[in-house]
Amino acid sequence: MPALKVLITGYEAAPFFKRGGLGDVLGSLPKALRDIGVDARVIIPYYEDIEKKSARFRINKIGEYSIVFGSDIEHIGVYGGPHVYFLSNRKYLSSINTRGRNKKIDQFAFFDLAVVEFSHFILEKKKWYPRLIHCNDWHTGFIPLLIEQRIPTLLTIHNLNYQGWGSSKVLDLLHVKDEAVKELKRGVPVTEVNVLGEGILHATRVSTVSPSYAKEITSDYDGDPIHLYLKRREKEGKDHGVMGIVNGIDYETWNPKYDANSWEKAKKKNKKLLLKSMGLADRPTFCFIGRMAGQKGLDILIKAIDKILQGKNAANFILLGSGVPSIEKMVNKTANKYKDNVRVELSYNEEFAHKLYAGSDFIIIPSRYEPCGLIQMIAMRYGTIPIAAKTGGLKDTISHAKNGFLFKKGSASGLVEGVKIALMICQSHSLYEKMVKSALQTDFSWNKSAKLYKELYLDIIKE
Ligand code: NHF
């Protein structure tokens, strides 16, 4: 049987360009799919940042074609590395930092149209034709509408909070009539379109990145309209609901080179080096790694650190990440207040992240919501025990008191309790050892989830 051909698309894909978890997923899921016989290829914009590294990534030009966007004919250059395609256009596709929400909507409307046309280009050029297009997040939300069921689509939601709202003028650029669009919010001065909403309404199937997040977003998601979209899908006979498939992590990228039998010496050494480089004393060490954004619950962590460290010297906290300036300021203030115990690195530094995963005892994940979360899985791969909010994918991947701890989401006192229990565990070598081993033995590779995606793809193309 010929391999199932799937084109996977989104805003980012590691190692070419990565801003967040989506980049990790688009970097590692296709590989895992290819290992089980799916001909999975990825397509993303050819950002200037990628172009600069084209020699390193062995990216070559494959060809070009044109699309009509508004009243302009725009040229698209097609570039490729093994199993990856990049679409290039100076005006629309080179920037990773497009300012202004309507400009961003235009950029990805342009990309989505270019992906749809790419399916013709690649058939002619390489005799390759996708049986299914796997779209990810709002950036690719126009594809299901534009492709008009010619190719079935799966839309995976990695974060419902980013939906891509913008002026409906973009529809003129796409030559799409208002009637074809289902999620229009009419208003003054502008009528708006919701790109993710369109994707949800038009995709053949919708999924998300964990069963618990699927439940959360389809039940009561703070008044978000997604369940209305889903109800409308049901009315149209698309009654499959939202499937939740937990992400895996790339075991090659995240490889501590120790396991449940050999962790102890290596981890001790890693911790020693980490603490020395940070100028911290030898104490139980907790880290935070992530974007400094509201979702990630840093205010909860800061409150908890305050409670734990007041008058005591019980623990170290090392925080890595960057983001919202007011959150960065709050974090810095705490570091200045607890000079002996708290360190902050305000950047996105993958090398340092590896050191933190490897050298910390615990990782704190106080997210207000978390569609899947990758850091708890990466941490456990390094034998670092997560203390995480009980929400979304965190709930689905952490077994409380076995390979980590879960506390009530949004609760600083819950987190304080979790840290206190962790400190107690540190007093008992056998308890600590049991938890570390259990974390190291949990399988977070893509093996299981890639199979689930393959089954879902096959199911979709059968429809
Ligand atoms: O893991 C990749 C990531 C998720 O929880 C994460 C998130 C964004 O918020 O699926 O996407």
CSV table of C-alpha atoms and ligand atoms in Angstrom, one decimal:
chain,number,residue,atom,x,y,z
A,1,MET,CA,0.0,0.0,0.0
A,2,PRO,CA,1.4,3.5,-0.8
A,3,ALA,CA,2.2,5.6,2.2
A,4,LEU,CA,-0.4,8.0,3.4
A,5,LYS,CA,0.6,11.5,2.2
A,6,VAL,CA,0.0,14.3,4.7
A,7,LEU,CA,0.9,17.9,4.6
A,8,ILE,CA,1.3,19.5,8.0
A,9,THR,CA,1.3,23.2,8.3
A,10,GLY,CA,1.5,26.0,10.9
A,11,TYR,CA,3.4,29.1,12.0
A,12,GLU,CA,6.6,27.4,13.1
A,13,ALA,CA,8.6,24.2,13.0
A,14,ALA,CA,11.8,23.3,14.9
A,15,PRO,CA,14.7,23.4,14.2
A,16,PHE,CA,14.1,26.0,11.4
A,17,PHE,CA,12.1,28.5,13.4
A,18,LYS,CA,10.6,28.0,16.9
A,19,ARG,CA,8.8,30.4,19.2
A,20,GLY,CA,6.9,28.0,21.4
A,21,GLY,CA,5.5,24.5,21.9
A,22,LEU,CA,3.8,24.4,18.4
A,23,GLY,CA,7.3,24.6,16.9
A,24,ASP,CA,8.4,21.6,18.9
A,25,VAL,CA,5.4,19.6,17.8
A,26,LEU,CA,5.8,20.5,14.1
A,27,GLY,CA,9.5,19.6,14.5
A,28,SER,CA,8.9,16.2,16.0
A,29,LEU,CA,5.5,14.8,15.1
A,30,PRO,CA,6.3,14.5,11.4
A,31,LYS,CA,9.4,12.4,12.1
A,32,ALA,CA,7.4,10.1,14.4
A,33,LEU,CA,4.7,9.7,11.7
A,34,ARG,CA,7.3,8.9,9.0
A,35,ASP,CA,8.7,6.2,11.4
A,36,ILE,CA,5.3,4.5,11.2
A,37,GLY,CA,4.9,4.8,7.5
A,38,VAL,CA,3.1,8.1,7.0
A,39,ASP,CA,4.7,10.3,4.3
A,40,ALA,CA,4.4,13.4,6.5
A,41,ARG,CA,5.8,16.7,5.1
A,42,VAL,CA,5.8,20.1,6.7
A,43,ILE,CA,5.1,23.5,5.1
A,44,ILE,CA,5.8,26.9,6.8
A,45,PRO,CA,6.6,30.4,5.6
A,46,TYR,CA,10.2,31.1,4.5
A,47,TYR,CA,10.9,33.8,7.1
A,48,GLU,CA,14.0,35.9,6.8
A,49,ASP,CA,15.3,34.2,9.9
A,50,ILE,CA,15.2,30.8,8.2
A,51,GLU,CA,16.6,32.2,4.9
A,52,LYS,CA,19.7,33.4,6.8
A,53,LYS,CA,20.4,29.8,7.9
A,54,SER,CA,19.6,28.2,4.6
A,55,ALA,CA,23.1,26.8,4.1
A,56,ARG,CA,23.1,25.2,7.5
A,57,PHE,CA,19.8,23.6,6.9
A,58,ARG,CA,20.6,22.6,3.3
A,59,ILE,CA,17.6,24.4,1.9
A,60,ASN,CA,17.4,24.6,-1.9
A,61,LYS,CA,15.0,26.3,-4.3
A,62,ILE,CA,12.5,23.9,-5.8
A,63,GLY,CA,10.5,26.2,-8.0
A,64,GLU,CA,7.9,29.0,-8.0
A,65,TYR,CA,4.3,29.8,-8.8
A,66,SER,CA,1.9,32.7,-8.5
A,67,ILE,CA,-1.2,33.5,-6.6
A,68,VAL,CA,-3.8,36.3,-7.0
A,69,PHE,CA,-4.1,38.2,-3.7
A,70,GLY,CA,-6.5,41.1,-3.9
A,71,SER,CA,-5.8,42.7,-7.2
A,72,ASP,CA,-2.1,41.7,-7.2
A,73,ILE,CA,-0.3,38.8,-8.7
A,74,GLU,CA,2.2,37.7,-6.1
A,75,HIS,CA,5.1,35.3,-6.7
A,76,ILE,CA,5.8,32.4,-4.4
A,77,GLY,CA,9.2,30.8,-4.2
A,78,VAL,CA,9.2,27.2,-3.0
A,79,TYR,CA,12.2,26.1,-1.1
A,80,GLY,CA,12.8,22.7,0.5
A,81,GLY,CA,14.9,20.7,2.9
A,82,PRO,CA,14.3,17.0,3.4
A,83,HIS,CA,10.5,16.6,4.1
A,84,VAL,CA,10.0,20.3,4.7
A,85,TYR,CA,8.8,23.0,2.3
A,86,PHE,CA,9.1,26.8,2.8
A,87,LEU,CA,7.0,29.3,0.9
A,88,SER,CA,8.7,32.6,0.2
A,89,ASN,CA,7.3,36.1,-0.6
A,90,ARG,CA,9.2,39.2,0.4
A,91,LYS,CA,6.1,41.3,1.1
A,92,TYR,CA,4.0,38.8,3.1
A,93,LEU,CA,6.1,35.9,4.3
A,94,SER,CA,9.5,37.1,5.4
A,95,SER,CA,8.7,38.7,8.8
A,96,ILE,CA,8.2,36.8,12.0
A,97,ASN,CA,7.1,39.9,13.8
A,98,THR,CA,4.4,41.5,11.7
A,99,ARG,CA,3.0,44.4,13.7
A,100,GLY,CA,-0.7,45.1,13.8
A,101,ARG,CA,-3.4,42.5,14.0
A,102,ASN,CA,-4.9,43.1,10.6
A,103,LYS,CA,-1.5,42.9,9.0
A,104,LYS,CA,-1.0,39.6,10.8
A,105,ILE,CA,-4.3,38.3,9.5
A,106,ASP,CA,-3.4,39.4,6.0
A,107,GLN,CA,0.0,37.6,6.3
A,108,PHE,CA,-1.5,34.3,7.2
A,109,ALA,CA,-4.4,34.6,4.8
A,110,PHE,CA,-1.8,35.0,2.2
A,111,PHE,CA,0.1,32.0,3.5
A,112,ASP,CA,-3.0,29.9,3.6
A,113,LEU,CA,-3.9,30.7,0.0
A,114,ALA,CA,-0.3,29.9,-1.0
A,115,VAL,CA,-0.6,26.5,0.8
A,116,VAL,CA,-3.8,25.7,-1.1
A,117,GLU,CA,-2.1,26.6,-4.4
A,118,PHE,CA,1.0,24.7,-3.4
A,119,SER,CA,-1.0,21.4,-3.6
A,120,HIS,CA,-1.3,21.9,-7.4
A,121,PHE,CA,2.3,23.0,-7.7
A,122,ILE,CA,3.8,20.0,-5.9
A,123,LEU,CA,1.6,17.6,-7.9
A,124,GLU,CA,2.9,18.9,-11.1
A,125,LYS,CA,6.5,19.3,-10.0
A,126,LYS,CA,7.0,16.2,-7.8
A,127,LYS,CA,3.9,14.1,-8.5
A,128,TRP,CA,3.2,14.4,-4.8
A,129,TYR,CA,-0.4,15.1,-3.6
A,130,PRO,CA,-1.5,15.3,0.0
A,131,ARG,CA,-4.5,13.1,0.9
A,132,LEU,CA,-5.0,15.3,3.9
A,133,ILE,CA,-3.8,18.7,5.2
A,134,HIS,CA,-3.1,18.9,8.9
A,135,CYS,CA,-3.6,22.6,9.9
A,136,ASN,CA,-2.5,23.9,13.3
A,137,ASP,CA,-3.8,26.9,15.2
A,138,TRP,CA,-5.4,30.1,13.8
A,139,HIS,CA,-2.6,30.9,11.4
A,140,THR,CA,-3.8,28.1,9.1
A,141,GLY,CA,-7.5,28.6,9.9
A,142,PHE,CA,-8.4,29.8,6.4
A,143,ILE,CA,-7.2,26.6,4.6
A,144,PRO,CA,-10.2,24.5,5.3
A,145,LEU,CA,-12.4,27.2,3.9
A,146,LEU,CA,-10.2,27.9,0.8
A,147,ILE,CA,-9.7,24.2,0.0
A,148,GLU,CA,-13.4,23.6,-0.2
A,149,GLN,CA,-13.3,20.0,0.8
A,150,ARG,CA,-11.1,19.2,-2.2
A,151,ILE,CA,-8.6,17.8,0.3
A,152,PRO,CA,-9.9,16.8,3.8
A,153,THR,CA,-8.4,18.8,6.7
A,154,LEU,CA,-7.7,18.3,10.3
A,155,LEU,CA,-7.4,21.4,12.4
A,156,THR,CA,-5.5,21.0,15.7
A,157,ILE,CA,-6.0,23.7,18.3
A,158,HIS,CA,-2.9,24.3,20.4
A,159,ASN,CA,-4.2,27.3,22.2
A,160,LEU,CA,-7.8,28.5,22.0
A,161,ASN,CA,-6.9,31.9,23.4
A,162,TYR,CA,-5.3,33.0,20.1
A,163,GLN,CA,-8.0,33.1,17.5
A,164,GLY,CA,-7.0,35.6,14.9
A,165,TRP,CA,-9.6,38.3,14.9
A,166,GLY,CA,-9.3,40.9,12.2
A,167,SER,CA,-11.1,43.1,9.7
A,168,SER,CA,-13.2,41.2,7.2
A,169,LYS,CA,-11.4,43.2,4.4
A,170,VAL,CA,-9.1,40.2,4.3
A,171,LEU,CA,-12.0,38.3,2.6
A,172,ASP,CA,-11.7,40.6,-0.5
A,173,LEU,CA,-8.0,39.8,-0.7
A,174,LEU,CA,-8.9,36.1,-0.7
A,175,HIS,CA,-11.8,36.6,-3.1
A,176,VAL,CA,-14.1,34.9,-0.7
A,177,LYS,CA,-17.7,36.1,-0.5
A,178,ASP,CA,-19.2,37.0,2.9
A,179,GLU,CA,-21.7,34.2,2.6
A,180,ALA,CA,-19.0,31.6,2.4
A,181,VAL,CA,-17.7,32.7,5.7
A,182,LYS,CA,-19.5,31.6,8.8
A,183,GLU,CA,-17.9,33.5,11.7
A,184,LEU,CA,-18.5,37.1,10.9
A,185,LYS,CA,-19.0,39.6,13.7
A,186,ARG,CA,-20.8,42.6,12.2
A,187,GLY,CA,-20.0,45.9,13.8
A,188,VAL,CA,-19.0,49.5,13.4
A,189,PRO,CA,-16.4,50.6,12.3
A,190,VAL,CA,-15.3,47.2,11.1
A,191,THR,CA,-16.9,43.9,10.5
A,192,GLU,CA,-14.6,41.2,11.8
A,193,VAL,CA,-13.7,37.7,11.0
A,194,ASN,CA,-12.4,35.1,13.4
A,195,VAL,CA,-9.9,32.9,11.5
A,196,LEU,CA,-9.7,30.1,14.0
A,197,GLY,CA,-13.5,30.1,14.2
A,198,GLU,CA,-13.7,29.7,10.4
A,199,GLY,CA,-11.2,26.9,10.6
A,200,ILE,CA,-13.3,25.1,13.2
A,201,LEU,CA,-16.5,25.5,11.2
A,202,HIS,CA,-14.9,24.3,7.9
A,203,ALA,CA,-12.4,21.7,8.8
A,204,THR,CA,-13.3,18.1,8.2
A,205,ARG,CA,-12.2,17.3,11.8
A,206,VAL,CA,-11.0,19.3,14.8
A,207,SER,CA,-8.6,18.1,17.5
A,208,THR,CA,-6.6,19.5,20.3
A,209,VAL,CA,-3.5,18.5,22.3
A,210,SER,CA,-4.9,16.7,25.3
A,211,PRO,CA,-8.1,14.9,26.3
A,212,SER,CA,-8.6,17.2,29.4
A,213,TYR,CA,-8.1,20.4,27.3
A,214,ALA,CA,-10.6,19.0,24.8
A,215,LYS,CA,-13.1,18.6,27.6
A,216,GLU,CA,-12.3,22.1,29.1
A,217,ILE,CA,-12.8,23.9,25.8
A,218,THR,CA,-15.9,22.1,24.8
A,219,SER,CA,-17.7,22.5,28.2
A,220,ASP,CA,-17.3,25.8,29.8
A,221,TYR,CA,-14.5,27.9,28.6
A,222,ASP,CA,-15.1,31.3,30.2
A,223,GLY,CA,-17.8,32.1,27.7
A,224,ASP,CA,-15.7,31.4,24.7
A,225,PRO,CA,-17.7,30.7,21.6
A,226,ILE,CA,-16.0,27.5,20.7
A,227,HIS,CA,-18.9,25.3,21.9
A,228,LEU,CA,-21.2,27.3,19.7
A,229,TYR,CA,-19.1,26.5,16.7
A,230,LEU,CA,-19.0,22.9,17.7
A,231,LYS,CA,-22.8,22.8,18.1
A,232,ARG,CA,-23.1,24.3,14.6
A,233,ARG,CA,-20.8,21.6,13.3
A,234,GLU,CA,-23.0,19.0,14.9
A,235,LYS,CA,-26.0,20.6,13.2
A,236,GLU,CA,-24.3,20.2,9.9
A,237,GLY,CA,-23.8,16.5,10.6
A,238,LYS,CA,-20.1,16.8,11.7
A,239,ASP,CA,-20.6,15.3,15.1
A,240,HIS,CA,-17.2,13.9,15.9
A,241,GLY,CA,-16.5,16.5,18.7
A,242,VAL,CA,-12.9,17.5,19.5
A,243,MET,CA,-10.5,14.7,19.9
A,244,GLY,CA,-7.6,15.3,22.4
A,245,ILE,CA,-4.2,13.7,21.5
A,246,VAL,CA,-1.4,14.4,24.0
A,247,ASN,CA,1.8,15.7,22.4
A,248,GLY,CA,5.0,13.7,22.7
A,249,ILE,CA,8.6,15.1,22.9
A,250,ASP,CA,11.6,14.6,20.7
A,251,TYR,CA,13.7,12.1,22.5
A,252,GLU,CA,16.8,13.0,20.5
A,253,THR,CA,16.6,16.7,21.3
A,254,TRP,CA,15.8,16.1,24.9
A,255,ASN,CA,18.3,13.4,25.8
A,256,PRO,CA,19.8,13.5,29.3
A,257,LYS,CA,22.0,10.5,28.5
A,258,TYR,CA,21.0,8.8,31.8
A,259,ASP,CA,18.0,6.7,32.7
A,260,ALA,CA,16.2,5.2,35.8
A,261,ASN,CA,19.3,3.1,36.5
A,262,SER,CA,22.0,5.6,36.0
A,263,TRP,CA,20.5,9.0,37.0
A,264,GLU,CA,21.8,9.6,40.4
A,265,LYS,CA,25.5,10.4,39.9
A,266,ALA,CA,24.8,12.4,36.7
A,267,LYS,CA,22.0,14.4,38.2
A,268,LYS,CA,24.1,15.3,41.3
A,269,LYS,CA,26.9,16.5,39.1
A,270,ASN,CA,24.5,18.5,36.9
A,271,LYS,CA,23.0,20.2,40.0
A,272,LYS,CA,26.4,21.0,41.4
A,273,LEU,CA,27.5,22.7,38.2
A,274,LEU,CA,24.2,24.6,37.9
A,275,LEU,CA,24.3,25.9,41.4
A,276,LYS,CA,28.0,26.9,41.1
A,277,SER,CA,27.3,28.8,37.9
A,278,MET,CA,24.4,30.6,39.6
A,279,GLY,CA,26.2,31.3,42.8
A,280,LEU,CA,23.6,29.4,44.9
A,281,ALA,CA,24.1,27.2,47.9
A,282,ASP,CA,23.3,23.5,47.9
A,283,ARG,CA,19.6,23.4,48.7
A,284,PRO,CA,16.5,21.8,47.0
A,285,THR,CA,16.3,23.6,43.7
A,286,PHE,CA,13.0,24.5,41.9
A,287,CYS,CA,12.9,26.0,38.4
A,288,PHE,CA,10.4,27.7,36.2
A,289,ILE,CA,10.9,27.6,32.4
A,290,GLY,CA,8.5,29.3,30.1
A,291,ARG,CA,7.0,32.4,28.5
A,292,MET,CA,6.4,35.2,31.0
A,293,ALA,CA,2.8,35.6,30.0
A,294,GLY,CA,-0.4,35.7,32.0
A,295,GLN,CA,-1.3,32.1,31.0
A,296,LYS,CA,1.8,30.8,32.8
A,297,GLY,CA,0.8,32.0,36.3
A,298,LEU,CA,4.0,33.7,37.4
A,299,ASP,CA,2.0,35.8,39.9
A,300,ILE,CA,1.0,32.6,41.6
A,301,LEU,CA,4.7,31.5,41.7
A,302,ILE,CA,5.9,34.8,43.0
A,303,LYS,CA,3.3,34.7,45.8
A,304,ALA,CA,4.4,31.2,46.7
A,305,ILE,CA,8.1,32.1,46.7
A,306,ASP,CA,7.3,34.9,49.1
A,307,LYS,CA,5.5,32.6,51.5
A,308,ILE,CA,8.2,29.9,51.3
A,309,LEU,CA,11.2,32.2,51.7
A,310,GLN,CA,10.0,34.6,54.3
A,311,GLY,CA,12.4,34.2,57.1
A,312,LYS,CA,13.6,30.9,55.8
A,313,ASN,CA,16.4,29.7,53.6
A,314,ALA,CA,14.8,26.4,52.5
A,315,ALA,CA,15.1,26.4,48.8
A,316,ASN,CA,16.5,27.8,45.5
A,317,PHE,CA,14.3,29.1,42.7
A,318,ILE,CA,15.7,29.7,39.2
A,319,LEU,CA,13.3,31.3,36.7
A,320,LEU,CA,14.0,31.3,32.9
A,321,GLY,CA,11.9,33.0,30.2
A,322,SER,CA,10.9,36.3,28.8
A,323,GLY,CA,7.7,38.0,27.8
A,324,VAL,CA,5.4,40.7,29.2
A,325,PRO,CA,7.5,43.6,30.7
A,326,SER,CA,5.3,44.0,33.8
A,327,ILE,CA,5.7,40.3,34.6
A,328,GLU,CA,9.4,40.5,34.0
A,329,LYS,CA,9.6,43.4,36.4
A,330,MET,CA,7.7,41.6,39.1
A,331,VAL,CA,10.0,38.6,38.7
A,332,ASN,CA,13.1,40.8,38.9
A,333,LYS,CA,11.8,42.4,42.1
A,334,THR,CA,11.6,39.0,43.7
A,335,ALA,CA,15.1,38.1,42.6
A,336,ASN,CA,16.4,41.4,44.2
A,337,LYS,CA,14.5,40.7,47.4
A,338,TYR,CA,15.8,37.2,47.8
A,339,LYS,CA,19.4,37.6,46.7
A,340,ASP,CA,20.5,34.3,48.3
A,341,ASN,CA,17.8,32.1,46.9
A,342,VAL,CA,16.3,33.4,43.6
A,343,ARG,CA,17.9,33.8,40.2
A,344,VAL,CA,16.2,35.1,37.1
A,345,GLU,CA,17.3,34.8,33.4
A,346,LEU,CA,15.1,37.0,31.3
A,347,SER,CA,15.7,35.4,27.9
A,348,TYR,CA,14.7,32.5,25.8
A,349,ASN,CA,17.8,30.4,26.0
A,350,GLU,CA,17.5,26.8,25.0
A,351,GLU,CA,21.0,25.9,26.1
A,352,PHE,CA,20.4,27.2,29.6
A,353,ALA,CA,17.0,25.4,29.6
A,354,HIS,CA,18.8,22.1,29.1
A,355,LYS,CA,21.0,22.9,32.1
A,356,LEU,CA,18.0,23.8,34.2
A,357,TYR,CA,16.1,20.6,33.3
A,358,ALA,CA,19.2,18.6,34.0
A,359,GLY,CA,20.3,20.2,37.3
A,360,SER,CA,17.0,21.2,39.1
A,361,ASP,CA,15.3,18.8,41.5
A,362,PHE,CA,11.8,20.1,40.8
A,363,ILE,CA,10.1,22.2,38.1
A,364,ILE,CA,7.1,24.5,38.9
A,365,ILE,CA,4.3,24.9,36.3
A,366,PRO,CA,1.6,27.2,37.8
A,367,SER,CA,-0.3,27.7,34.4
A,368,ARG,CA,-3.8,29.0,34.6
A,369,TYR,CA,-4.6,26.8,31.7
A,370,GLU,CA,-2.3,24.5,29.6
A,371,PRO,CA,-3.5,22.8,26.4
A,372,CYS,CA,-0.8,20.2,26.7
A,373,GLY,CA,2.4,21.5,28.1
A,374,LEU,CA,5.7,20.1,27.0
A,375,ILE,CA,8.0,21.2,29.9
A,376,GLN,CA,6.6,18.7,32.4
A,377,MET,CA,7.4,15.9,30.0
A,378,ILE,CA,10.9,17.2,29.2
A,379,ALA,CA,11.5,17.7,33.0
A,380,MET,CA,10.5,14.1,33.8
A,381,ARG,CA,12.8,12.9,31.0
A,382,TYR,CA,15.6,14.5,33.0
A,383,GLY,CA,14.3,13.1,36.3
A,384,THR,CA,13.1,16.5,37.5
A,385,ILE,CA,9.8,16.3,39.3
A,386,PRO,CA,7.0,18.6,38.2
A,387,ILE,CA,4.8,20.5,40.7
A,388,ALA,CA,2.0,21.6,38.4
A,389,ALA,CA,-1.5,23.1,38.3
A,390,LYS,CA,-4.2,20.5,37.8
A,391,THR,CA,-5.4,21.6,34.3
A,392,GLY,CA,-5.4,20.5,30.7
A,393,GLY,CA,-2.5,18.4,29.6
A,394,LEU,CA,-0.7,18.7,32.9
A,395,LYS,CA,-3.5,16.7,34.4
A,396,ASP,CA,-3.2,14.1,31.7
A,397,THR,CA,0.6,13.6,31.9
A,398,ILE,CA,1.3,13.8,35.6
A,399,SER,CA,0.3,11.1,38.1
A,400,HIS,CA,-0.1,12.9,41.4
A,401,ALA,CA,2.3,11.7,44.1
A,402,LYS,CA,3.8,9.2,41.7
A,403,ASN,CA,5.9,11.1,39.1
A,404,GLY,CA,4.9,14.6,40.2
A,405,PHE,CA,2.5,16.8,42.2
A,406,LEU,CA,-0.7,18.5,41.1
A,407,PHE,CA,-2.3,21.4,42.9
A,408,LYS,CA,-5.5,23.3,42.4
A,409,LYS,CA,-5.1,25.6,39.5
A,410,GLY,CA,-4.8,29.3,40.3
A,411,SER,CA,-4.0,28.6,44.0
A,412,ALA,CA,-0.9,30.0,45.5
A,413,SER,CA,-1.5,28.2,48.8
A,414,GLY,CA,-1.9,24.9,46.8
A,415,LEU,CA,1.5,25.6,45.3
A,416,VAL,CA,3.0,26.4,48.7
A,417,GLU,CA,1.7,23.0,50.0
A,418,GLY,CA,3.2,21.3,46.9
A,419,VAL,CA,6.6,22.8,47.5
A,420,LYS,CA,6.4,21.9,51.2
A,421,ILE,CA,5.7,18.3,50.4
A,422,ALA,CA,8.5,18.4,47.8
A,423,LEU,CA,10.9,19.6,50.6
A,424,MET,CA,9.7,16.8,52.8
A,425,ILE,CA,10.3,14.3,50.1
A,426,CYS,CA,13.9,15.6,49.8
A,427,GLN,CA,14.4,14.5,53.4
A,428,SER,CA,13.7,10.9,52.5
A,429,HIS,CA,16.1,9.5,50.0
A,430,SER,CA,13.9,6.5,49.2
A,431,LEU,CA,10.8,8.5,48.6
A,432,TYR,CA,12.6,11.0,46.4
A,433,GLU,CA,14.4,8.2,44.5
A,434,LYS,CA,11.0,6.4,43.9
A,435,MET,CA,9.5,9.5,42.3
A,436,VAL,CA,12.5,10.3,40.2
A,437,LYS,CA,12.6,6.8,38.9
A,438,SER,CA,8.9,6.8,38.2
A,439,ALA,CA,9.3,10.1,36.2
A,440,LEU,CA,12.2,8.7,34.3
A,441,GLN,CA,10.3,5.6,33.4
A,442,THR,CA,7.2,7.4,32.0
A,443,ASP,CA,7.1,7.2,28.2
A,444,PHE,CA,6.7,10.6,26.7
A,445,SER,CA,8.0,9.7,23.2
A,446,TRP,CA,5.7,10.2,20.2
A,447,ASN,CA,5.1,6.4,19.9
A,448,LYS,CA,1.6,6.3,21.2
A,449,SER,CA,0.4,9.7,19.9
A,450,ALA,CA,1.8,9.3,16.4
A,451,LYS,CA,-0.3,6.1,16.1
A,452,LEU,CA,-3.4,8.0,17.3
A,453,TYR,CA,-2.8,10.7,14.7
A,454,LYS,CA,-2.3,8.1,12.0
A,455,GLU,CA,-5.6,6.4,12.9
A,456,LEU,CA,-7.3,9.8,12.9
A,457,TYR,CA,-5.9,10.7,9.5
A,458,LEU,CA,-7.1,7.3,8.1
A,459,ASP,CA,-10.5,7.8,9.6
A,460,ILE,CA,-10.8,11.3,8.1
A,461,ILE,CA,-9.9,10.3,4.6
A,462,LYS,CA,-12.4,7.4,4.8
A,463,GLU,CA,-15.3,9.9,5.3
B,1,NHF,O1,1.8,22.1,24.6
B,1,NHF,C1,2.0,22.6,21.8
B,1,NHF,C2,1.7,23.7,22.8
B,1,NHF,C3,1.1,23.1,24.1
B,1,NHF,O2,0.3,23.8,26.2
B,1,NHF,C4,1.0,24.2,25.1
B,1,NHF,C5,0.5,25.5,24.6
B,1,NHF,C6,0.8,25.8,23.2
B,1,NHF,O3,-0.1,26.3,25.3
B,1,NHF,O4,0.8,21.9,21.5
B,1,NHF,O5,0.9,24.7,22.3
